[in-house]
Amino acid sequence: MDQPKIERMLRLLKLLTANNRYTISDLANRLQTSDRTIYRYIDSFREAGFVIKKQGDITRIDKSSPYFKDISQLVHFTEEEAYILKSAIENIDENNLLKQNLKRKLYSVYNYKILAETVVKGKNAENVNHLIDAMENEQQVVLENYSSANSKNVRNRIVEPFGFTTNYIQIWAYEPSSSENKLFKLSRIENVKISNTVWQNKDKHRKGHMDLFRISSFKQYPVKLKMGLRAATLLIEEYPLSERELIRITDNEWILQTNVCSFEGVGRFVTGLLEDIQIIDSPEFECFIRNKLKTYNI
């Protein structure tokens, strides 16, 4: 069996276990092959013992099939996991022939299409796929019945989507009606409908910042912290991207100097480790923490 065929079969196996609603034609388009080939692959899966279910035009592998759980939870990379893997690979000697192969494999996996199929489950999966298609083709979309936390209303929003935040929780999009770039939460979108209208405002698309505490905003605020070994270790474990901004002073003293999009994310971390963290040269953040502690009566 040739390698491209094996790769297509593995990708098909993953698509059929990912709780997506694909027709045979959808699957053929995604794998860039024919409907006939998809039917042939599915017959091979059936012969191997997988239970194939059809609901109308939708084909999927039943959860009772052997190895279903293992296949449906195939490895995926978040931005943080990809950063850790990339850092590890970069530390390999340049003369090692494995280095370029490892990098190529990592980058072949770490892309919108594959990441979305493994990270996003349930009702959001189809919406994410529509948004990916719209971004690739530079088309506007209608976010149908979007529930806004700010305006407290539910209505359709016409936007130009151009980027996701970590793990597909939110989408960056330009909204022509308000002439603003905004974040829209995927869980608040009932349905995504791709418009026939192409982007009209590409030159105005601007992503906001994403800080290491996974908070997004167009504004940033400087924060400087001195922390002990315990706090520094927990920070790296919980927020791996922080390793790039931590400076080791001694074996038990570390400095974090970074910009955050909101004091909320870093504030939650600091209030849980007050005995091991000192705020330095950050009067606004110090005031924020002081007010938080008053609220908690600490």
PDB file of N, CA and C in Angstrom, residues 205-267:
ATOM      1  N   HIS A 205      -8.192  44.638   8.699  1.00  0.00           N
ATOM      2  CA  HIS A 205      -8.156  43.508   9.625  1.00  0.00           C
ATOM      3  C   HIS A 205      -6.979  43.625  10.581  1.00  0.00           C
ATOM      4  N   ARG A 206      -7.263  43.612  11.872  1.00  0.00           N
ATOM      5  CA  ARG A 206      -6.224  43.705  12.890  1.00  0.00           C
ATOM      6  C   ARG A 206      -6.546  42.763  14.043  1.00  0.00           C
ATOM      7  N   LYS A 207      -5.639  41.851  14.323  1.00  0.00           N
ATOM      8  CA  LYS A 207      -5.798  41.002  15.500  1.00  0.00           C
ATOM      9  C   LYS A 207      -5.336  41.760  16.727  1.00  0.00           C
ATOM     10  N   GLY A 208      -6.018  41.545  17.845  1.00  0.00           N
ATOM     11  CA  GLY A 208      -5.551  42.107  19.103  1.00  0.00           C
ATOM     12  C   GLY A 208      -4.412  41.260  19.655  1.00  0.00           C
ATOM     13  N   HIS A 209      -3.991  41.566  20.853  1.00  0.00           N
ATOM     14  CA  HIS A 209      -2.909  40.829  21.495  1.00  0.00           C
ATOM     15  C   HIS A 209      -3.466  39.635  22.275  1.00  0.00           C
ATOM     16  N   MET A 210      -2.649  38.629  22.446  1.00  0.00           N
ATOM     17  CA  MET A 210      -2.981  37.494  23.309  1.00  0.00           C
ATOM     18  C   MET A 210      -1.844  37.360  24.309  1.00  0.00           C
ATOM     19  N   ASP A 211      -2.138  37.503  25.613  1.00  0.00           N
ATOM     20  CA  ASP A 211      -1.056  37.407  26.590  1.00  0.00           C
ATOM     21  C   ASP A 211      -0.833  35.955  26.996  1.00  0.00           C
ATOM     22  N   LEU A 212       0.200  35.723  27.783  1.00  0.00           N
ATOM     23  CA  LEU A 212       0.560  34.349  28.139  1.00  0.00           C
ATOM     24  C   LEU A 212      -0.465  33.698  29.062  1.00  0.00           C
ATOM     25  N   PHE A 213      -1.387  34.503  29.629  1.00  0.00           N
ATOM     26  CA  PHE A 213      -2.464  33.964  30.475  1.00  0.00           C
ATOM     27  C   PHE A 213      -3.730  33.698  29.652  1.00  0.00           C
ATOM     28  N   ARG A 214      -3.579  33.762  28.312  1.00  0.00           N
ATOM     29  CA  ARG A 214      -4.631  33.442  27.348  1.00  0.00           C
ATOM     30  C   ARG A 214      -5.778  34.456  27.363  1.00  0.00           C
ATOM     31  N   ILE A 215      -5.462  35.706  27.686  1.00  0.00           N
ATOM     32  CA  ILE A 215      -6.438  36.795  27.642  1.00  0.00           C
ATOM     33  C   ILE A 215      -6.157  37.630  26.400  1.00  0.00           C
ATOM     34  N   SER A 216      -7.212  38.027  25.669  1.00  0.00           N
ATOM     35  CA  SER A 216      -7.060  38.795  24.432  1.00  0.00           C
ATOM     36  C   SER A 216      -7.593  40.208  24.602  1.00  0.00           C
ATOM     37  N   SER A 217      -6.947  41.154  23.921  1.00  0.00           N
ATOM     38  CA  SER A 217      -7.373  42.554  23.988  1.00  0.00           C
ATOM     39  C   SER A 217      -6.561  43.361  22.987  1.00  0.00           C
ATOM     40  N   PHE A 218      -7.023  44.575  22.687  1.00  0.00           N
ATOM     41  CA  PHE A 218      -6.235  45.476  21.857  1.00  0.00           C
ATOM     42  C   PHE A 218      -5.309  46.347  22.702  1.00  0.00           C
ATOM     43  N   LYS A 219      -5.502  46.314  24.020  1.00  0.00           N
ATOM     44  CA  LYS A 219      -4.651  47.079  24.928  1.00  0.00           C
ATOM     45  C   LYS A 219      -3.715  46.143  25.675  1.00  0.00           C
ATOM     46  N   GLN A 220      -2.594  46.681  26.148  1.00  0.00           N
ATOM     47  CA  GLN A 220      -1.658  45.908  26.950  1.00  0.00           C
ATOM     48  C   GLN A 220      -1.171  46.738  28.134  1.00  0.00           C
ATOM     49  N   TYR A 221      -0.875  46.030  29.232  1.00  0.00           N
ATOM     50  CA  TYR A 221      -0.426  46.686  30.449  1.00  0.00           C
ATOM     51  C   TYR A 221       0.832  45.985  30.956  1.00  0.00           C
ATOM     52  N   PRO A 222       1.861  46.749  31.309  1.00  0.00           N
ATOM     53  CA  PRO A 222       3.111  46.128  31.774  1.00  0.00           C
ATOM     54  C   PRO A 222       2.971  45.570  33.186  1.00  0.00           C
ATOM     55  N   VAL A 223       3.558  44.406  33.407  1.00  0.00           N
ATOM     56  CA  VAL A 223       3.577  43.773  34.722  1.00  0.00           C
ATOM     57  C   VAL A 223       4.965  43.189  34.957  1.00  0.00           C
ATOM     58  N   LYS A 224       5.503  43.430  36.151  1.00  0.00           N
ATOM     59  CA  LYS A 224       6.799  42.868  36.521  1.00  0.00           C
ATOM     60  C   LYS A 224       6.663  42.192  37.881  1.00  0.00           C
ATOM     61  N   LEU A 225       7.063  40.931  37.944  1.00  0.00           N
ATOM     62  CA  LEU A 225       6.923  40.152  39.167  1.00  0.00           C
ATOM     63  C   LEU A 225       8.236  39.474  39.524  1.00  0.00           C
ATOM     64  N   LYS A 226       8.521  39.421  40.827  1.00  0.00           N
ATOM     65  CA  LYS A 226       9.621  38.595  41.319  1.00  0.00           C
ATOM     66  C   LYS A 226       8.995  37.382  41.986  1.00  0.00           C
ATOM     67  N   MET A 227       9.437  36.204  41.632  1.00  0.00           N
ATOM     68  CA  MET A 227       8.825  34.997  42.194  1.00  0.00           C
ATOM     69  C   MET A 227       9.860  33.964  42.579  1.00  0.00           C
ATOM     70  N   GLY A 228       9.461  33.134  43.543  1.00  0.00           N
ATOM     71  CA  GLY A 228      10.320  32.055  43.981  1.00  0.00           C
ATOM     72  C   GLY A 228      10.223  30.866  43.041  1.00  0.00           C
ATOM     73  N   LEU A 229      10.984  29.827  43.367  1.00  0.00           N
ATOM     74  CA  LEU A 229      11.037  28.651  42.500  1.00  0.00           C
ATOM     75  C   LEU A 229       9.665  27.994  42.346  1.00  0.00           C
ATOM     76  N   ARG A 230       8.915  27.908  43.445  1.00  0.00           N
ATOM     77  CA  ARG A 230       7.599  27.250  43.382  1.00  0.00           C
ATOM     78  C   ARG A 230       6.670  27.986  42.429  1.00  0.00           C
ATOM     79  N   ALA A 231       6.598  29.314  42.565  1.00  0.00           N
ATOM     80  CA  ALA A 231       5.716  30.101  41.708  1.00  0.00           C
ATOM     81  C   ALA A 231       6.159  30.020  40.243  1.00  0.00           C
ATOM     82  N   ALA A 232       7.478  30.113  40.016  1.00  0.00           N
ATOM     83  CA  ALA A 232       7.992  30.052  38.641  1.00  0.00           C
ATOM     84  C   ALA A 232       7.701  28.695  38.006  1.00  0.00           C
ATOM     85  N   THR A 233       7.870  27.630  38.789  1.00  0.00           N
ATOM     86  CA  THR A 233       7.606  26.284  38.274  1.00  0.00           C
ATOM     87  C   THR A 233       6.139  26.103  37.931  1.00  0.00           C
ATOM     88  N   LEU A 234       5.255  26.558  38.823  1.00  0.00           N
ATOM     89  CA  LEU A 234       3.817  26.434  38.575  1.00  0.00           C
ATOM     90  C   LEU A 234       3.388  27.282  37.377  1.00  0.00           C
ATOM     91  N   LEU A 235       4.018  28.450  37.223  1.00  0.00           N
ATOM     92  CA  LEU A 235       3.685  29.328  36.098  1.00  0.00           C
ATOM     93  C   LEU A 235       3.997  28.628  34.777  1.00  0.00           C
ATOM     94  N   ILE A 236       5.181  28.014  34.684  1.00  0.00           N
ATOM     95  CA  ILE A 236       5.575  27.332  33.450  1.00  0.00           C
ATOM     96  C   ILE A 236       4.681  26.130  33.186  1.00  0.00           C
ATOM     97  N   GLU A 237       4.321  25.417  34.265  1.00  0.00           N
ATOM     98  CA  GLU A 237       3.457  24.243  34.099  1.00  0.00           C
ATOM     99  C   GLU A 237       2.080  24.630  33.587  1.00  0.00           C
ATOM    100  N   GLU A 238       1.532  25.732  34.140  1.00  0.00           N
ATOM    101  CA  GLU A 238       0.178  26.132  33.764  1.00  0.00           C
ATOM    102  C   GLU A 238       0.145  26.966  32.498  1.00  0.00           C
ATOM    103  N   TYR A 239       1.187  27.788  32.288  1.00  0.00           N
ATOM    104  CA  TYR A 239       1.256  28.663  31.115  1.00  0.00           C
ATOM    105  C   TYR A 239       2.633  28.519  30.473  1.00  0.00           C
ATOM    106  N   PRO A 240       2.850  27.478  29.666  1.00  0.00           N
ATOM    107  CA  PRO A 240       4.179  27.176  29.111  1.00  0.00           C
ATOM    108  C   PRO A 240       4.836  28.317  28.342  1.00  0.00           C
ATOM    109  N   LEU A 241       4.046  29.191  27.701  1.00  0.00           N
ATOM    110  CA  LEU A 241       4.637  30.295  26.938  1.00  0.00           C
ATOM    111  C   LEU A 241       5.370  31.288  27.831  1.00  0.00           C
ATOM    112  N   SER A 242       5.121  31.235  29.150  1.00  0.00           N
ATOM    113  CA  SER A 242       5.789  32.159  30.074  1.00  0.00           C
ATOM    114  C   SER A 242       7.290  31.910  30.150  1.00  0.00           C
ATOM    115  N   GLU A 243       7.714  30.715  29.780  1.00  0.00           N
ATOM    116  CA  GLU A 243       9.140  30.385  29.860  1.00  0.00           C
ATOM    117  C   GLU A 243       9.986  31.327  29.013  1.00  0.00           C
ATOM    118  N   ARG A 244       9.397  31.857  27.954  1.00  0.00           N
ATOM    119  CA  ARG A 244      10.125  32.782  27.074  1.00  0.00           C
ATOM    120  C   ARG A 244      10.388  34.115  27.748  1.00  0.00           C
ATOM    121  N   GLU A 245       9.594  34.448  28.787  1.00  0.00           N
ATOM    122  CA  GLU A 245       9.704  35.774  29.401  1.00  0.00           C
ATOM    123  C   GLU A 245      10.195  35.729  30.843  1.00  0.00           C
ATOM    124  N   LEU A 246      10.540  34.552  31.324  1.00  0.00           N
ATOM    125  CA  LEU A 246      11.072  34.411  32.678  1.00  0.00           C
ATOM    126  C   LEU A 246      12.590  34.536  32.658  1.00  0.00           C
ATOM    127  N   ILE A 247      13.121  35.326  33.596  1.00  0.00           N
ATOM    128  CA  ILE A 247      14.575  35.480  33.724  1.00  0.00           C
ATOM    129  C   ILE A 247      15.007  34.906  35.067  1.00  0.00           C
ATOM    130  N   ARG A 248      15.934  33.972  35.060  1.00  0.00           N
ATOM    131  CA  ARG A 248      16.421  33.334  36.278  1.00  0.00           C
ATOM    132  C   ARG A 248      17.524  34.190  36.886  1.00  0.00           C
ATOM    133  N   ILE A 249      17.303  34.648  38.127  1.00  0.00           N
ATOM    134  CA  ILE A 249      18.291  35.463  38.831  1.00  0.00           C
ATOM    135  C   ILE A 249      19.181  34.565  39.701  1.00  0.00           C
ATOM    136  N   THR A 250      18.559  33.747  40.522  1.00  0.00           N
ATOM    137  CA  THR A 250      19.259  32.748  41.330  1.00  0.00           C
ATOM    138  C   THR A 250      18.461  31.452  41.244  1.00  0.00           C
ATOM    139  N   ASP A 251      18.900  30.424  42.010  1.00  0.00           N
ATOM    140  CA  ASP A 251      18.178  29.154  41.993  1.00  0.00           C
ATOM    141  C   ASP A 251      16.755  29.286  42.527  1.00  0.00           C
ATOM    142  N   ASN A 252      16.522  30.334  43.346  1.00  0.00           N
ATOM    143  CA  ASN A 252      15.196  30.492  43.933  1.00  0.00           C
ATOM    144  C   ASN A 252      14.612  31.877  43.685  1.00  0.00           C
ATOM    145  N   GLU A 253      15.041  32.515  42.622  1.00  0.00           N
ATOM    146  CA  GLU A 253      14.547  33.859  42.323  1.00  0.00           C
ATOM    147  C   GLU A 253      14.428  34.051  40.823  1.00  0.00           C
ATOM    148  N   TRP A 254      13.217  34.387  40.412  1.00  0.00           N
ATOM    149  CA  TRP A 254      12.934  34.559  38.986  1.00  0.00           C
ATOM    150  C   TRP A 254      12.201  35.871  38.775  1.00  0.00           C
ATOM    151  N   ILE A 255      12.418  36.500  37.609  1.00  0.00           N
ATOM    152  CA  ILE A 255      11.727  37.744  37.253  1.00  0.00           C
ATOM    153  C   ILE A 255      10.871  37.498  36.011  1.00  0.00           C
ATOM    154  N   LEU A 256       9.602  37.863  36.120  1.00  0.00           N
ATOM    155  CA  LEU A 256       8.710  37.834  34.960  1.00  0.00           C
ATOM    156  C   LEU A 256       8.377  39.269  34.597  1.00  0.00           C
ATOM    157  N   GLN A 257       8.754  39.678  33.412  1.00  0.00           N
ATOM    158  CA  GLN A 257       8.423  41.014  32.916  1.00  0.00           C
ATOM    159  C   GLN A 257       7.685  40.833  31.599  1.00  0.00           C
ATOM    160  N   THR A 258       6.417  41.189  31.592  1.00  0.00           N
ATOM    161  CA  THR A 258       5.587  40.917  30.420  1.00  0.00           C
ATOM    162  C   THR A 258       4.502  41.971  30.288  1.00  0.00           C
ATOM    163  N   ASN A 259       3.799  41.936  29.175  1.00  0.00           N
ATOM    164  CA  ASN A 259       2.626  42.773  28.963  1.00  0.00           C
ATOM    165  C   ASN A 259       1.391  41.881  28.980  1.00  0.00           C
ATOM    166  N   VAL A 260       0.360  42.316  29.684  1.00  0.00           N
ATOM    167  CA  VAL A 260      -0.871  41.533  29.759  1.00  0.00           C
ATOM    168  C   VAL A 260      -2.019  42.325  29.159  1.00  0.00           C
ATOM    169  N   CYS A 261      -3.023  41.604  28.673  1.00  0.00           N
ATOM    170  CA  CYS A 261      -4.187  42.252  28.061  1.00  0.00           C
ATOM    171  C   CYS A 261      -5.225  42.655  29.097  1.00  0.00           C
ATOM    172  N   SER A 262      -5.122  42.080  30.267  1.00  0.00           N
ATOM    173  CA  SER A 262      -6.024  42.381  31.374  1.00  0.00           C
ATOM    174  C   SER A 262      -5.330  41.925  32.649  1.00  0.00           C
ATOM    175  N   PHE A 263      -5.647  42.572  33.765  1.00  0.00           N
ATOM    176  CA  PHE A 263      -5.069  42.138  35.038  1.00  0.00           C
ATOM    177  C   PHE A 263      -5.779  40.903  35.601  1.00  0.00           C
ATOM    178  N   GLU A 264      -6.882  40.511  34.999  1.00  0.00           N
ATOM    179  CA  GLU A 264      -7.655  39.396  35.536  1.00  0.00           C
ATOM    180  C   GLU A 264      -6.875  38.078  35.506  1.00  0.00           C
ATOM    181  N   GLY A 265      -6.288  37.755  34.358  1.00  0.00           N
ATOM    182  CA  GLY A 265      -5.582  36.488  34.224  1.00  0.00           C
ATOM    183  C   GLY A 265      -4.385  36.377  35.146  1.00  0.00           C
ATOM    184  N   VAL A 266      -3.493  37.354  35.080  1.00  0.00           N
ATOM    185  CA  VAL A 266      -2.314  37.342  35.945  1.00  0.00           C
ATOM    186  C   VAL A 266      -2.728  37.515  37.404  1.00  0.00           C
ATOM    187  N   GLY A 267      -3.832  38.234  37.639  1.00  0.00           N
ATOM    188  CA  GLY A 267      -4.309  38.454  39.005  1.00  0.00           C
ATOM    189  C   GLY A 267      -4.737  37.167  39.677  1.00  0.00           C
TER     190      GLY A 267
END
